[in-house]
CSV table of C-alpha atoms in Angstrom, one decimal:
chain,number,residue,atom,x,y,z
A,1,MET,CA,-16.1,38.5,22.2
A,2,THR,CA,-17.9,35.6,20.5
A,3,GLY,CA,-14.8,33.5,19.6
A,4,LEU,CA,-13.4,32.5,16.3
A,5,VAL,CA,-15.5,32.7,13.2
A,6,PRO,CA,-15.5,29.4,11.3
A,7,PHE,CA,-14.0,29.3,7.9
A,8,SER,CA,-16.3,29.2,4.9
A,9,PRO,CA,-16.0,26.3,2.6
A,10,VAL,CA,-14.5,28.5,-0.1
A,11,VAL,CA,-11.7,29.6,2.3
A,12,SER,CA,-11.1,26.0,3.4
A,13,ASP,CA,-11.0,24.7,-0.2
A,14,ALA,CA,-8.6,27.5,-1.2
A,15,ALA,CA,-6.3,26.7,1.7
A,16,ALA,CA,-6.3,23.0,0.9
A,17,VAL,CA,-5.4,23.8,-2.7
A,18,GLY,CA,-2.6,26.1,-1.6
A,19,VAL,CA,-1.2,23.6,0.8
A,20,GLY,CA,-1.3,20.9,-1.9
A,21,ALA,CA,0.3,23.2,-4.5
A,22,VAL,CA,3.2,24.0,-2.1
A,23,CYS,CA,3.8,20.3,-1.2
A,24,GLY,CA,3.7,19.3,-4.9
A,25,ALA,CA,6.1,22.0,-5.9
A,26,LEU,CA,8.5,21.1,-3.2
A,27,CYS,CA,8.4,17.4,-4.1
A,28,ARG,CA,8.8,18.1,-7.8
A,29,HIS,CA,11.8,20.5,-7.1
A,30,HIS,CA,13.6,18.0,-4.9
A,31,ILE,CA,13.0,15.0,-7.2
A,32,GLY,CA,14.1,17.1,-10.2
A,33,LYS,CA,17.2,18.2,-8.4
A,34,ALA,CA,18.1,14.6,-7.5
A,35,ALA,CA,17.4,13.5,-11.1
A,36,THR,CA,19.6,16.3,-12.5
A,37,GLU,CA,22.4,15.4,-10.2
A,38,ARG,CA,22.2,11.7,-11.2
A,39,ILE,CA,22.0,12.5,-14.9
A,40,SER,CA,25.1,14.8,-14.7
A,41,ARG,CA,27.2,12.1,-12.9
A,42,ASP,CA,26.4,9.2,-15.3
A,43,PRO,CA,27.4,9.8,-18.9
A,44,ASN,CA,25.1,7.0,-20.1
A,45,LEU,CA,22.1,9.0,-19.0
A,46,LYS,CA,22.9,12.2,-20.9
A,47,TYR,CA,20.0,11.5,-23.4
A,48,LEU,CA,17.6,12.1,-20.5
A,49,THR,CA,18.6,15.7,-20.1
A,50,GLY,CA,15.4,17.8,-20.2
A,51,TRP,CA,13.1,14.8,-20.3
A,52,HIS,CA,13.3,14.0,-16.6
A,53,THR,CA,10.8,16.9,-16.0
A,54,ALA,CA,8.2,15.2,-18.2
A,55,GLY,CA,8.8,11.9,-16.5
A,56,ILE,CA,8.3,13.5,-13.1
A,57,ASN,CA,5.0,15.1,-14.2
A,58,ILE,CA,3.7,11.9,-15.7
A,59,LEU,CA,4.6,9.9,-12.6
A,60,GLY,CA,2.9,12.5,-10.4
A,61,SER,CA,-0.2,12.3,-12.5
A,62,PHE,CA,-0.3,8.5,-12.1
A,63,VAL,CA,0.1,8.8,-8.3
A,64,LEU,CA,-2.6,11.4,-8.1
A,65,GLY,CA,-4.9,9.3,-10.3
A,66,GLY,CA,-4.3,6.3,-8.0
A,67,VAL,CA,-4.9,8.3,-4.9
A,68,PHE,CA,-8.1,10.0,-6.0
A,69,GLY,CA,-9.4,7.1,-8.1
A,70,THR,CA,-9.3,4.6,-5.2
A,71,PRO,CA,-12.8,4.0,-3.9
A,72,ILE,CA,-13.5,4.9,-0.3
A,73,VAL,CA,-15.1,2.2,1.7
A,74,ASN,CA,-17.4,3.1,4.5
A,75,ALA,CA,-16.6,0.5,7.2
A,76,GLY,CA,-19.5,1.7,9.4
A,77,ALA,CA,-22.2,1.1,6.8
A,78,GLY,CA,-24.0,-2.3,6.9
A,79,ALA,CA,-25.3,-4.3,4.0
A,80,GLY,CA,-28.8,-2.9,4.4
A,81,ALA,CA,-27.8,0.7,4.8
């Protein structure tokens, strides 16, 4: 027996996308559930019914843009490297 075969980059990328999709779906579900409960309790927020999903999607887009748009600094590289 030669041991475990390493994953190919395609399999690793697909697994990372799958894990990200599951985490994102769970976060969106729980945030949407909390927003729906809050809207149903407060009569002043009734105008938000249905729009909270769009707000959650827009907020998530800004968060992802901030995370992936942040430059990565390589602390090990010197000025001459």
